[in-house]
Amino acid sequence: MHSFDMLLFSMKAATANRSRTILTLIAMTIGVSSVIILISLGDSARRYVVEQFSSLGSNLLIILPGRTETVGGPPPLLGETPRDLTLDDVVALTRSTAIRRIAPIVAGSAPVSVRQLEREMMVIGATAELLEMRHLAMSQGRFLPPGDPTRGTSVCIIGSTGRKELFGSRQALGQWLRIGDRRFKVIGILGQTGMSMGDDMGEVVIIPVASAQALFNTESLFRVLVEASSPDSIDRAREAILTIIRTRHDGEDDVTVISQGAILATFDRIFRALTLSVAGIAAISLVVAGIMIMNIMLVSVSNRRVEIGLLKALGSTHYQIMGLFLTESALLSLTGAAIGFLLSIVSIELAAVFFPEFSLQIAPWSLGFAFAVALTTGIAFGVLPARRAARLEAALALAQR
Amino acid sequence: MIKLQDIERIFQVGDEEVHALQEVNMTAVAGDYLAIMGPSGSGKSTLLHILGLLDQPDSGTYELDNVKVSDLDEQQQAEVRRHKIGFVFQFFHLVPRLTAAENIELPMVLDGFDPAERKKRVATALEAFGLANRAGHRPDQLSGGQRQRVAIARATIMQPSVILADEPTGNLDRAAGIEVVNILEDLNRQGITLIIVTHDPALGNRANRKIEMVDGRIINGHG
């Protein structure tokens, strides 16, 4: 029997019962498209996070006050901080050759007001180095002036959203605003940088770090960003940081140093694992669709007993009948897969139009994965009905009308 | 040329063994016209199934055109069915989703015939059986007589040496029945061996030879 004739015969058989065909196709379509959509969403989320982190620069180290080991008592997330991380520590760190730039950060929330308009906003105390270390861009004016970080001047930089909320359409550059009970002069406005590490940079106010310490009445730094002099000297920089802090803090290792690369790798791993497990869950729906195909084919075999008996009487071999029924279930699952492909591609493209900031796109390997699982389940679950058909007693089947 | 020797067929029904066929011996030469007759349960259908290689005897040998077909494997027997045996059933057994032409074409499709040759043979058969204007009709759009003519066309399209007909008129009115019998007898006159299973004496008496069966045995007419 020619394979084209086989295909034609199976196609006619598969489409003979319309509701049966449609139900099978729906099951397969849902299975395949959920695999593709879930994998693509997971993969897009992974790429989004990785991109966000890599935008921070690759030789970045972050110093957090406190230790990651627990120190007894109820387990705190970051140990205890017996000693603050201070601006003097930062000044001491700048002497290390392994460190190119260093940016101390104080962060907090404070009421920001212009005339009668008041907003609770995120206030970040920083130095001139932050601009380049976090790849910020200015749309107007300039960033914090370089100089002694311990001197606090009354200037500030505001984000684009904050500018709109506080000043409306009026000129903001050169105006004064009030943070808590202090007055600051707006010397710059940040460009559109979008989300960065979860903070919306559009809604922050950046002031000199010493001014922020005074504002929040604290000596302690929230964190310190350190840029190693080269990607190779990250480990040396880490050592230098730990040594310097240890000598300054009476021999105690009371800071935690994490590297950008390590965070990135961790997030990458987490998201890959998440995507895979989601793909696994979605694959279960494909297997369910496969079982549905099996049931439908089994019903079909018992409904078509006479036809199978006839095919045998006309001289079909065991293998021919198996081939016909396997082709039929493979056709059903592949057609379902094709519709699922279309459906998932269209929905991902649509979602990408509505949420452009998440850079949604189809993960190419999800197509291959879904296709392989669909074909395998279609054929694997087709084997049982096909064997049942091939083993049918022709004489018995033909005796019924 | 058909030769059955000491054919036994035993069915297991519950605890009991039922001898559907016992010590069956028969021969039929090419061009024979035989009627197998007997009451229901006499084993005539089982005999027909064994003749058509749809059932295997428990013992005994079956020779068809000098080939010991009872020794062949499943695949080879399928081949013999395809080329040498044509079936005509009481309930026609046409594939409901296929047209008359496609039903007639089916054995050639299964055999892997060249499509052009298929079309030619189907056209000839449709003409010969008076179905030319019914080619595109599906079985449910055909009358009983037309359906059985499609079935006979399908049975003969591979030019078999034997036609096995199981109550070919059992589901037809008188006129259509006579028409179908005439067609079958025509084919027999062209040299095809015709074996009809029936319990209708009128039909059985038309055959050149009658084989009467009771309780799985042939009681007369062997030879």
Coordinates of C-alpha atoms in Angstrom, one line a residue:
Chain A
M1 CA 0.0 0.0 0.0
H2 CA 1.4 3.4 -1.0
S3 CA 2.1 5.7 2.0
F4 CA 0.1 8.4 0.3
D5 CA -3.0 6.1 0.0
M6 CA -2.4 5.2 3.6
L7 CA -2.4 8.9 4.6
L8 CA -5.5 9.6 2.5
F9 CA -7.4 6.6 4.0
S10 CA -6.5 7.5 7.5
M11 CA -7.4 11.1 6.9
K12 CA -10.9 10.2 5.7
A13 CA -11.3 7.9 8.7
A14 CA -10.1 10.6 11.1
T15 CA -12.5 13.2 9.7
A16 CA -15.5 10.8 9.3
N17 CA -16.8 11.7 12.7
R18 CA -16.7 15.4 13.1
S19 CA -17.3 15.8 16.8
R20 CA -14.8 13.1 17.6
T21 CA -12.2 14.9 15.5
I22 CA -12.9 18.3 16.9
L23 CA -12.7 17.1 20.5
T24 CA -9.4 15.3 20.0
L25 CA -7.9 18.4 18.2
I26 CA -9.1 20.7 21.1
A27 CA -7.4 18.5 23.7
M28 CA -4.1 18.4 21.7
T29 CA -4.3 22.1 20.9
I30 CA -4.6 23.0 24.5
G31 CA -1.8 20.7 25.6
V32 CA 0.6 21.9 22.9
S33 CA -0.1 25.6 23.3
S34 CA 0.1 25.5 27.1
V35 CA 3.5 23.9 26.8
I36 CA 4.7 26.5 24.4
I37 CA 3.2 29.5 26.2
L38 CA 4.4 28.4 29.6
I39 CA 7.9 27.7 28.5
S40 CA 8.0 31.0 26.5
L41 CA 6.7 33.0 29.5
G42 CA 9.3 31.4 31.8
D43 CA 12.1 32.0 29.4
S44 CA 11.1 35.6 28.8
A45 CA 11.0 36.2 32.5
R46 CA 14.5 34.7 32.8
R47 CA 15.9 36.9 30.1
Y48 CA 14.2 39.9 31.5
V49 CA 15.8 39.4 35.0
V50 CA 19.2 38.6 33.5
E51 CA 19.1 41.7 31.3
Q52 CA 18.1 43.8 34.3
F53 CA 21.0 42.6 36.2
S54 CA 23.6 42.7 33.5
S55 CA 22.6 46.4 32.9
L56 CA 24.3 47.0 36.3
G57 CA 27.7 46.1 35.0
S58 CA 29.7 43.0 35.3
N59 CA 32.4 43.7 37.7
L60 CA 30.1 44.9 40.4
L61 CA 30.3 43.8 44.0
I62 CA 27.7 44.8 46.6
I63 CA 28.6 45.2 50.3
L64 CA 25.8 44.7 52.7
P65 CA 26.2 45.4 56.4
G66 CA 25.8 42.2 58.5
R67 CA 26.8 38.6 57.9
T68 CA 25.0 35.9 56.1
E69 CA 25.9 33.3 58.7
T70 CA 23.4 33.1 61.5
V71 CA 24.8 34.1 64.9
G72 CA 22.6 32.2 67.3
G73 CA 19.2 33.0 68.6
P74 CA 16.3 33.1 66.2
P75 CA 17.8 32.8 62.7
P76 CA 17.9 36.3 61.2
L77 CA 18.2 36.6 57.5
L78 CA 21.4 38.6 57.5
G79 CA 22.8 38.0 60.9
E80 CA 23.2 41.0 63.2
T81 CA 25.0 44.2 62.6
P82 CA 27.0 45.1 65.6
R83 CA 28.8 47.8 63.8
D84 CA 27.5 50.1 61.1
L85 CA 29.0 50.3 57.6
T86 CA 30.1 54.0 57.5
L87 CA 31.4 56.6 55.1
D88 CA 34.8 56.3 56.8
D89 CA 34.9 52.6 55.8
V90 CA 34.1 53.7 52.2
V91 CA 36.9 56.3 52.2
A92 CA 39.3 53.6 53.5
L93 CA 38.2 51.2 50.7
T94 CA 39.0 53.7 48.0
R95 CA 42.7 53.2 48.7
S96 CA 42.6 49.6 47.4
T97 CA 44.1 49.2 43.9
A98 CA 41.6 46.4 43.1
I99 CA 38.8 48.9 43.4
R100 CA 38.1 51.3 40.6
R101 CA 35.0 53.1 41.9
I102 CA 32.9 52.9 44.9
A103 CA 29.4 54.2 45.6
P104 CA 28.0 54.3 49.1
I105 CA 24.2 54.3 49.3
V106 CA 21.7 55.4 51.9
A107 CA 18.1 54.8 51.1
G108 CA 14.9 55.6 52.7
S109 CA 11.5 57.0 52.2
A110 CA 10.7 60.6 53.0
P111 CA 8.0 63.2 52.2
V112 CA 9.1 65.4 49.3
S113 CA 7.2 68.6 48.7
V114 CA 7.0 71.6 46.4
R115 CA 4.8 74.4 47.7
Q116 CA 1.7 72.6 48.8
L117 CA 2.3 69.5 46.8
E118 CA 3.7 66.6 48.9
R119 CA 4.6 63.1 47.9
E120 CA 6.2 60.2 49.8
M121 CA 9.1 59.3 47.7
M122 CA 12.2 57.0 47.8
V123 CA 15.2 59.1 48.7
I124 CA 18.6 57.7 47.8
G125 CA 21.8 59.2 49.2
A126 CA 24.6 58.7 46.8
T127 CA 27.8 60.1 45.3
A128 CA 28.8 61.1 41.8
E129 CA 30.0 57.6 41.1
L130 CA 26.5 56.1 41.1
L131 CA 25.7 57.7 37.7
E132 CA 28.1 55.5 35.8
M133 CA 28.0 52.5 38.1
R134 CA 24.3 52.0 37.6
H135 CA 24.2 53.2 34.0
L136 CA 21.9 56.1 34.8
A137 CA 21.2 58.7 32.1
M138 CA 20.4 62.3 32.5
S139 CA 17.8 64.0 30.5
Q140 CA 18.4 67.5 31.9
G141 CA 21.0 69.2 34.0
R142 CA 23.8 67.2 35.7
F143 CA 24.3 64.6 38.3
L144 CA 25.8 65.0 41.8
P145 CA 29.1 66.9 41.6
P146 CA 32.2 64.8 42.4
G147 CA 34.0 65.6 45.6
D148 CA 34.3 64.6 49.3
P149 CA 31.5 62.2 50.1
T150 CA 31.3 63.4 53.7
R151 CA 30.3 66.9 52.6
G152 CA 26.6 67.2 52.1
T153 CA 25.4 69.9 49.8
S154 CA 21.7 70.8 49.3
V155 CA 21.3 69.6 45.7
C156 CA 19.1 66.9 44.3
I157 CA 18.4 64.9 41.2
I158 CA 14.8 63.8 40.5
G159 CA 13.4 61.0 38.3
S160 CA 11.2 61.8 35.3
T161 CA 7.9 60.6 37.0
G162 CA 8.7 62.5 40.1
R163 CA 9.3 65.6 38.1
K164 CA 5.9 65.3 36.4
E165 CA 4.2 64.7 39.7
L166 CA 5.9 67.6 41.6
F167 CA 6.3 70.2 39.0
G168 CA 3.7 69.3 36.3
S169 CA 4.6 71.2 33.2
R170 CA 6.6 73.8 34.9
Q171 CA 10.4 74.1 34.7
A172 CA 11.9 72.0 37.4
L173 CA 15.6 72.6 36.9
G174 CA 16.9 75.2 39.4
Q175 CA 13.8 75.0 41.5
W176 CA 13.8 74.2 45.2
L177 CA 12.0 71.4 46.8
R178 CA 11.7 70.2 50.4
I179 CA 12.6 66.8 51.7
G180 CA 11.6 66.4 55.3
D181 CA 12.6 69.7 56.8
R182 CA 15.5 70.4 54.5
R183 CA 15.5 72.3 51.2
F184 CA 17.3 71.0 48.1
K185 CA 17.9 72.6 44.7
V186 CA 17.0 70.5 41.7
I187 CA 20.2 70.3 39.5
G188 CA 19.3 67.4 37.3
I189 CA 16.5 65.2 36.0
L190 CA 17.1 61.5 35.2
G191 CA 16.3 60.1 31.8
Q192 CA 13.9 57.3 31.1
T193 CA 15.7 54.3 32.5
G194 CA 12.7 52.3 33.3
M195 CA 12.8 49.6 36.0
S196 CA 16.2 48.8 37.4
M197 CA 16.5 46.0 40.0
G198 CA 13.0 46.4 41.0
D199 CA 13.3 50.1 41.8
D200 CA 11.5 52.5 39.5
M201 CA 14.2 55.0 38.9
G202 CA 11.5 57.4 37.7
E203 CA 10.2 58.0 41.2
V204 CA 13.4 58.5 43.2
V205 CA 15.1 61.6 44.5
I206 CA 18.9 61.4 44.6
I207 CA 20.8 63.6 47.1
P208 CA 24.4 63.6 48.4
V209 CA 25.0 60.7 50.7
A210 CA 26.1 62.9 53.6
S211 CA 22.9 64.9 53.3
A212 CA 20.9 61.7 53.3
Q213 CA 22.7 60.6 56.5
A214 CA 21.7 63.9 58.1
L215 CA 18.2 63.6 56.7
F216 CA 17.6 60.1 58.1
N217 CA 19.8 60.8 61.1
T218 CA 21.9 57.8 60.7
E219 CA 25.6 57.0 60.3
S220 CA 24.9 53.6 58.7
L221 CA 25.0 53.0 55.0
F222 CA 22.3 50.9 53.3
R223 CA 24.7 49.2 51.0
V224 CA 27.9 50.0 49.1
L225 CA 28.4 49.3 45.5
V226 CA 32.0 48.5 44.5
E227 CA 33.3 48.3 40.9
A228 CA 36.4 46.2 40.6
S229 CA 39.2 47.6 38.4
S230 CA 38.7 44.7 36.0
P231 CA 36.6 41.6 35.7
D232 CA 39.7 39.6 36.7
S233 CA 40.2 41.5 39.9
I234 CA 36.7 40.8 41.4
D235 CA 38.2 38.2 43.8
R236 CA 41.0 40.5 44.7
A237 CA 38.6 43.3 45.4
R238 CA 36.5 41.0 47.5
E239 CA 39.5 40.0 49.6
A240 CA 40.6 43.6 49.9
I241 CA 37.1 44.7 51.1
L242 CA 37.0 41.9 53.7
T243 CA 40.5 42.6 55.0
I244 CA 40.0 46.4 55.2
I245 CA 36.6 46.1 56.9
R246 CA 38.0 43.5 59.3
T247 CA 40.8 45.7 60.4
R248 CA 38.5 48.6 60.8
H249 CA 35.9 46.6 62.7
D250 CA 38.1 45.2 65.4
G251 CA 38.7 41.9 63.5
E252 CA 35.1 41.1 62.9
D253 CA 33.8 40.0 59.5
D254 CA 30.6 41.8 59.8
V255 CA 29.8 42.6 56.2
T256 CA 28.5 40.5 53.3
V257 CA 30.0 40.9 49.9
I258 CA 28.1 39.5 47.0
S259 CA 29.1 39.7 43.4
Q260 CA 26.9 40.7 40.4
G261 CA 27.9 37.6 38.6
A262 CA 26.9 35.3 41.4
I263 CA 23.5 36.9 41.7
L264 CA 23.1 36.7 37.9
A265 CA 24.0 33.0 37.8
T266 CA 21.7 32.3 40.7
F267 CA 18.7 34.0 39.1
D268 CA 19.5 32.3 35.8
R269 CA 19.5 28.9 37.5
I270 CA 16.3 29.6 39.4
F271 CA 14.4 30.8 36.4
R272 CA 15.7 27.9 34.3
A273 CA 14.5 25.4 36.9
L274 CA 11.2 27.2 37.2
T275 CA 10.7 27.1 33.4
L276 CA 11.6 23.5 33.3
S277 CA 9.2 22.5 36.0
V278 CA 6.4 24.6 34.4
A279 CA 7.2 22.9 31.1
G280 CA 6.9 19.5 32.9
I281 CA 3.5 20.4 34.3
A282 CA 2.3 21.6 30.9
A283 CA 3.6 18.4 29.4
I284 CA 1.3 16.5 31.7
S285 CA -1.6 18.2 29.9
L286 CA -0.2 16.9 26.6
V287 CA 0.0 13.4 28.1
V288 CA -3.7 13.8 29.1
A289 CA -4.5 14.7 25.5
G290 CA -2.6 11.6 24.4
I291 CA -4.7 9.5 26.7
M292 CA -7.8 11.2 25.3
I293 CA -6.6 10.2 21.8
M294 CA -6.1 6.7 23.0
N295 CA -9.7 6.5 24.4
I296 CA -11.2 8.0 21.3
M297 CA -9.2 5.6 19.1
L298 CA -10.3 2.6 21.2
V299 CA -13.9 3.6 20.8
S300 CA -13.3 4.1 17.1
V301 CA -11.7 0.6 16.9
S302 CA -14.7 -1.1 18.5
N303 CA -17.1 1.0 16.4
R304 CA -15.3 0.0 13.2
R305 CA -14.9 -3.7 14.0
V306 CA -16.8 -4.6 10.8
E307 CA -14.6 -2.3 8.7
I308 CA -11.4 -3.8 10.2
G309 CA -12.7 -7.3 9.5
L310 CA -13.5 -6.3 6.0
L311 CA -10.0 -4.8 5.5
K312 CA -8.6 -8.2 6.6
A313 CA -10.9 -10.1 4.3
L314 CA -9.7 -7.8 1.4
G315 CA -6.2 -8.9 2.2
S316 CA -4.8 -6.3 4.7
T317 CA -1.9 -7.6 6.8
H318 CA -1.5 -7.2 10.5
Y319 CA 1.0 -4.4 9.9
Q320 CA -1.1 -2.6 7.4
I321 CA -4.0 -2.3 9.8
M322 CA -1.6 -1.2 12.6
G323 CA -0.1 1.3 10.2
L324 CA -3.5 2.7 9.3
F325 CA -4.6 3.2 12.9
L326 CA -1.3 4.6 14.0
T327 CA -1.3 7.1 11.0
E328 CA -4.8 8.1 12.1
S329 CA -3.8 8.9 15.7
A330 CA -0.5 10.6 14.6
L331 CA -2.5 12.7 12.2
L332 CA -4.9 13.8 14.9
S333 CA -2.1 14.7 17.3
L334 CA 0.0 16.5 14.7
T335 CA -2.9 18.5 13.5
G336 CA -3.7 19.4 17.1
A337 CA 0.0 20.3 17.5
A338 CA -0.1 22.6 14.4
I339 CA -3.1 24.4 15.7
G340 CA -1.5 24.7 19.1
F341 CA 1.6 26.2 17.5
L342 CA -0.5 28.8 15.8
L343 CA -2.5 29.6 18.9
S344 CA 0.5 30.0 21.1
I345 CA 2.5 32.1 18.7
V346 CA -0.5 34.4 18.1
S347 CA -1.1 34.8 21.9
I348 CA 2.6 35.4 22.7
E349 CA 2.8 38.0 19.9
L350 CA -0.4 39.6 21.2
A351 CA 0.9 39.7 24.7
A352 CA 4.2 41.2 23.5
V353 CA 2.2 44.0 21.9
F354 CA 0.3 44.8 25.1
F355 CA 3.3 44.3 27.5
P356 CA 6.3 45.5 25.4
E357 CA 8.5 46.1 28.5
F358 CA 8.7 42.4 29.2
S359 CA 10.2 41.5 25.8
L360 CA 8.0 38.4 25.5
Q361 CA 9.0 36.0 22.7
I362 CA 8.6 32.4 21.8
A363 CA 11.4 30.2 23.1
P364 CA 12.5 28.3 20.0
W365 CA 13.2 25.1 22.0
S366 CA 9.6 25.1 23.3
L367 CA 8.4 24.5 19.7
G368 CA 10.6 21.5 19.3
F369 CA 9.8 20.2 22.8
A370 CA 6.0 20.5 22.2
F371 CA 6.2 18.9 18.8
A372 CA 8.3 16.0 20.1
V373 CA 6.0 15.4 23.1
A374 CA 2.8 15.7 20.9
L375 CA 4.1 13.2 18.3
T376 CA 5.4 10.8 20.9
T377 CA 2.2 10.8 22.9
G378 CA 0.1 10.6 19.8
I379 CA 2.0 7.5 18.5
A380 CA 2.6 5.9 21.9
F381 CA -1.1 6.1 22.9
G382 CA -2.0 5.1 19.4
V383 CA -0.2 1.8 19.7
L384 CA -2.7 0.1 22.0
P385 CA -5.8 0.8 19.8
A386 CA -3.9 0.0 16.7
R387 CA -2.8 -3.4 18.1
R388 CA -6.3 -4.1 19.2
A389 CA -7.5 -3.4 15.7
A390 CA -4.8 -5.6 14.1
R391 CA -5.6 -8.5 16.4
L392 CA -9.3 -8.4 15.8
E393 CA -10.9 -11.8 14.8
A394 CA -12.0 -11.0 11.3
A395 CA -14.5 -13.9 11.1
L396 CA -16.2 -12.7 14.3
A397 CA -16.2 -9.1 13.3
L398 CA -17.8 -9.9 9.9
A399 CA -20.5 -12.0 11.5
Q400 CA -22.2 -8.9 12.9
R401 CA -24.1 -6.6 10.6
Chain B
M1 CA -8.7 -25.8 -7.3
I2 CA -9.6 -26.2 -3.7
K3 CA -8.8 -29.2 -1.5
L4 CA -9.7 -29.6 2.1
Q5 CA -8.5 -32.6 4.0
D6 CA -9.6 -33.7 7.5
I7 CA -10.4 -30.2 8.6
E8 CA -11.2 -29.9 12.3
R9 CA -12.3 -26.7 14.1
I10 CA -13.0 -26.7 17.8
F11 CA -14.4 -23.7 19.7
Q12 CA -14.1 -23.4 23.4
V13 CA -17.5 -22.2 24.7
G14 CA -17.3 -22.0 28.5
D15 CA -16.2 -25.4 29.8
E16 CA -17.5 -27.1 26.7
E17 CA -15.7 -27.9 23.5
V18 CA -17.9 -27.4 20.4
H19 CA -16.8 -29.2 17.3
A20 CA -17.7 -26.6 14.6
L21 CA -16.1 -28.7 11.9
Q22 CA -15.3 -32.5 12.0
E23 CA -13.5 -34.5 9.4
V24 CA -14.3 -32.1 6.7
N25 CA -13.1 -33.2 3.3
M26 CA -14.0 -31.5 0.1
T27 CA -12.6 -30.5 -3.3
A28 CA -13.6 -28.1 -5.9
V29 CA -12.1 -27.6 -9.3
A30 CA -11.6 -24.3 -11.0
G31 CA -15.0 -23.0 -12.3
D32 CA -17.0 -25.1 -9.9
Y33 CA -20.4 -23.8 -8.6
L34 CA -21.0 -25.0 -5.1
A35 CA -23.7 -24.4 -2.5
I36 CA -23.0 -25.1 1.1
M37 CA -26.2 -25.7 2.9
G38 CA -27.4 -26.6 6.3
P39 CA -29.3 -25.3 9.3
S40 CA -27.8 -22.5 11.4
G41 CA -25.1 -23.8 13.7
S42 CA -24.2 -26.5 11.3
G43 CA -20.8 -25.0 10.7
K44 CA -21.3 -23.7 7.2
S45 CA -20.1 -20.2 8.0
T46 CA -17.1 -21.6 9.8
L47 CA -16.3 -23.6 6.7
L48 CA -16.6 -20.5 4.6
H49 CA -14.3 -18.6 6.9
I50 CA -11.7 -21.3 6.7
L51 CA -12.0 -21.4 2.9
G52 CA -11.5 -17.6 3.0
L53 CA -8.5 -17.8 5.3
L54 CA -10.2 -15.7 7.9
D55 CA -10.1 -18.6 10.4
Q56 CA -7.5 -21.3 11.0
P57 CA -8.4 -25.0 11.3
D58 CA -7.1 -26.8 14.4
S59 CA -6.0 -29.7 12.2
G60 CA -6.1 -30.7 8.6
T61 CA -4.7 -29.2 5.4
Y62 CA -6.1 -26.7 3.0
E63 CA -4.7 -26.5 -0.5
L64 CA -5.6 -23.6 -2.9
D65 CA -4.3 -23.7 -6.4
N66 CA -1.7 -26.2 -5.5
V67 CA -0.4 -24.1 -2.6
K68 CA -0.7 -25.5 0.9
V69 CA -2.2 -22.3 2.3
S70 CA -2.8 -23.7 5.8
D71 CA 1.0 -23.7 6.3
L72 CA 1.5 -20.0 5.3
D73 CA 2.0 -17.3 7.9
E74 CA -0.4 -14.4 8.5
Q75 CA 1.3 -12.1 6.0
Q76 CA 1.3 -14.7 3.2
Q77 CA -2.3 -15.6 3.9
A78 CA -3.3 -11.9 3.6
E79 CA -1.5 -11.9 0.3
V80 CA -3.6 -15.0 -0.9
R81 CA -6.8 -13.4 0.3
R82 CA -6.0 -10.3 -1.6
H83 CA -5.2 -11.9 -4.9
K84 CA -7.2 -15.2 -5.0
I85 CA -10.3 -14.8 -2.9
G86 CA -13.2 -12.4 -3.2
F87 CA -15.8 -12.1 -0.5
V88 CA -19.5 -11.2 -0.8
F89 CA -21.4 -10.8 2.5
Q90 CA -25.0 -10.8 3.5
F91 CA -24.7 -7.3 4.9
F92 CA -22.6 -6.0 2.1
H93 CA -19.9 -4.6 4.5
L94 CA -19.1 -1.5 2.4
V95 CA -17.1 1.2 4.1
P96 CA -19.7 3.9 4.9
R97 CA -17.6 7.0 4.4
L98 CA -16.2 5.9 1.0
T99 CA -18.1 6.3 -2.3
A100 CA -19.1 3.3 -4.4
A101 CA -16.0 3.9 -6.6
E102 CA -13.7 4.1 -3.6
N103 CA -15.1 1.0 -2.1
I104 CA -14.5 -0.9 -5.4
E105 CA -11.0 0.6 -5.5
L106 CA -10.1 -0.4 -1.9
P107 CA -8.5 -3.8 -2.5
M108 CA -6.2 -2.3 -5.2
V109 CA -5.3 0.5 -2.8
L110 CA -4.4 -2.0 -0.1
D111 CA -2.3 -3.9 -2.7
G112 CA -0.5 -0.7 -3.8
F113 CA -1.7 -0.6 -7.4
D114 CA -0.7 2.2 -9.7
P115 CA -3.4 4.9 -9.4
A116 CA -3.9 5.2 -13.2
E117 CA -4.5 1.4 -13.5
R118 CA -6.9 1.6 -10.5
K119 CA -9.0 4.3 -12.1
K120 CA -9.2 2.3 -15.3
R121 CA -10.3 -0.9 -13.6
V122 CA -12.8 0.9 -11.4
A123 CA -14.4 2.6 -14.5
T124 CA -14.6 -0.8 -16.3
A125 CA -16.2 -2.5 -13.2
L126 CA -18.7 0.4 -12.7
E127 CA -19.8 0.0 -16.3
A128 CA -19.9 -3.8 -16.1
F129 CA -22.1 -3.8 -13.0
G130 CA -24.4 -1.0 -14.1
L131 CA -23.1 1.4 -11.5
A132 CA -21.6 4.1 -13.8
N133 CA -24.1 6.8 -12.6
R134 CA -23.6 5.7 -8.9
A135 CA -19.8 6.1 -8.8
G136 CA -19.8 9.1 -6.4
H137 CA -22.6 7.9 -4.1
R138 CA -21.9 6.7 -0.6
P139 CA -23.4 3.3 0.5
D140 CA -26.3 5.0 2.4
Q141 CA -27.4 6.6 -0.9
L142 CA -27.6 3.2 -2.7
S143 CA -30.3 0.6 -2.7
G144 CA -29.7 -2.9 -1.3
G145 CA -29.2 -4.4 -4.8
Q146 CA -26.8 -1.6 -5.8
R147 CA -24.8 -2.1 -2.6
Q148 CA -24.4 -5.8 -3.2
R149 CA -23.4 -5.0 -6.8
V150 CA -20.7 -2.7 -5.4
A151 CA -19.6 -5.4 -3.1
I152 CA -19.4 -7.9 -5.9
A153 CA -17.4 -5.4 -8.0
R154 CA -15.1 -5.0 -5.1
A155 CA -14.8 -8.8 -4.7
T156 CA -13.8 -9.3 -8.3
I157 CA -11.6 -6.2 -9.0
M158 CA -8.5 -8.2 -8.1
Q159 CA -9.5 -11.0 -10.5
P160 CA -9.6 -13.7 -7.9
S161 CA -10.0 -17.4 -8.6
V162 CA -12.7 -18.0 -6.0
I163 CA -15.7 -16.0 -4.8
L164 CA -17.0 -16.8 -1.4
A165 CA -20.6 -15.6 -0.9
D166 CA -22.2 -15.7 2.5
E167 CA -26.0 -15.5 2.1
P168 CA -25.5 -13.0 -0.8
T169 CA -29.3 -12.6 -1.2
G170 CA -30.2 -12.8 2.4
N171 CA -30.7 -9.1 2.8
L172 CA -32.3 -8.3 -0.5
D173 CA -35.8 -8.4 -2.0
R174 CA -36.7 -11.0 -4.5
A175 CA -35.9 -9.0 -7.6
A176 CA -32.6 -7.7 -6.4
G177 CA -31.7 -11.2 -5.2
I178 CA -32.3 -12.7 -8.6
E179 CA -30.3 -9.9 -10.2
V180 CA -27.3 -10.6 -7.8
V181 CA -27.5 -14.3 -8.3
N182 CA -27.4 -13.8 -12.1
I183 CA -24.3 -11.6 -11.8
L184 CA -22.6 -14.2 -9.6
E185 CA -23.5 -17.0 -12.0
D186 CA -22.2 -14.9 -14.9
L187 CA -18.9 -14.6 -13.1
N188 CA -18.9 -18.4 -12.6
R189 CA -19.4 -19.0 -16.2
Q190 CA -16.3 -16.8 -16.9
G191 CA -14.3 -19.4 -14.9
I192 CA -14.4 -18.1 -11.4
T193 CA -15.1 -20.8 -8.7
L194 CA -18.2 -19.8 -6.9
I195 CA -19.0 -21.0 -3.4
I196 CA -22.3 -19.8 -1.9
V197 CA -23.3 -20.4 1.7
T198 CA -27.1 -20.3 2.1
H199 CA -30.0 -22.0 3.8
D200 CA -32.4 -21.0 1.0
P201 CA -33.1 -24.2 -1.0
A202 CA -34.1 -22.2 -4.0
L203 CA -30.7 -20.6 -4.2
G204 CA -28.9 -23.8 -3.2
N205 CA -30.6 -25.8 -5.9
R206 CA -29.2 -23.6 -8.7
A207 CA -25.7 -24.7 -7.9
N208 CA -24.0 -27.5 -9.8
R209 CA -23.2 -29.3 -6.5
K210 CA -24.7 -29.1 -3.1
I211 CA -22.8 -29.8 0.2
E212 CA -25.1 -30.3 3.1
M213 CA -23.8 -29.9 6.6
V214 CA -25.2 -31.0 9.9
D215 CA -23.3 -30.6 13.2
G216 CA -20.0 -29.7 11.6
R217 CA -20.0 -32.7 9.3
I218 CA -20.6 -32.9 5.5
I219 CA -23.4 -35.5 5.2
N220 CA -23.5 -35.7 1.4
G221 CA -22.0 -34.3 -1.7
H222 CA -18.4 -34.6 -0.8
G223 CA -16.1 -35.4 -3.7

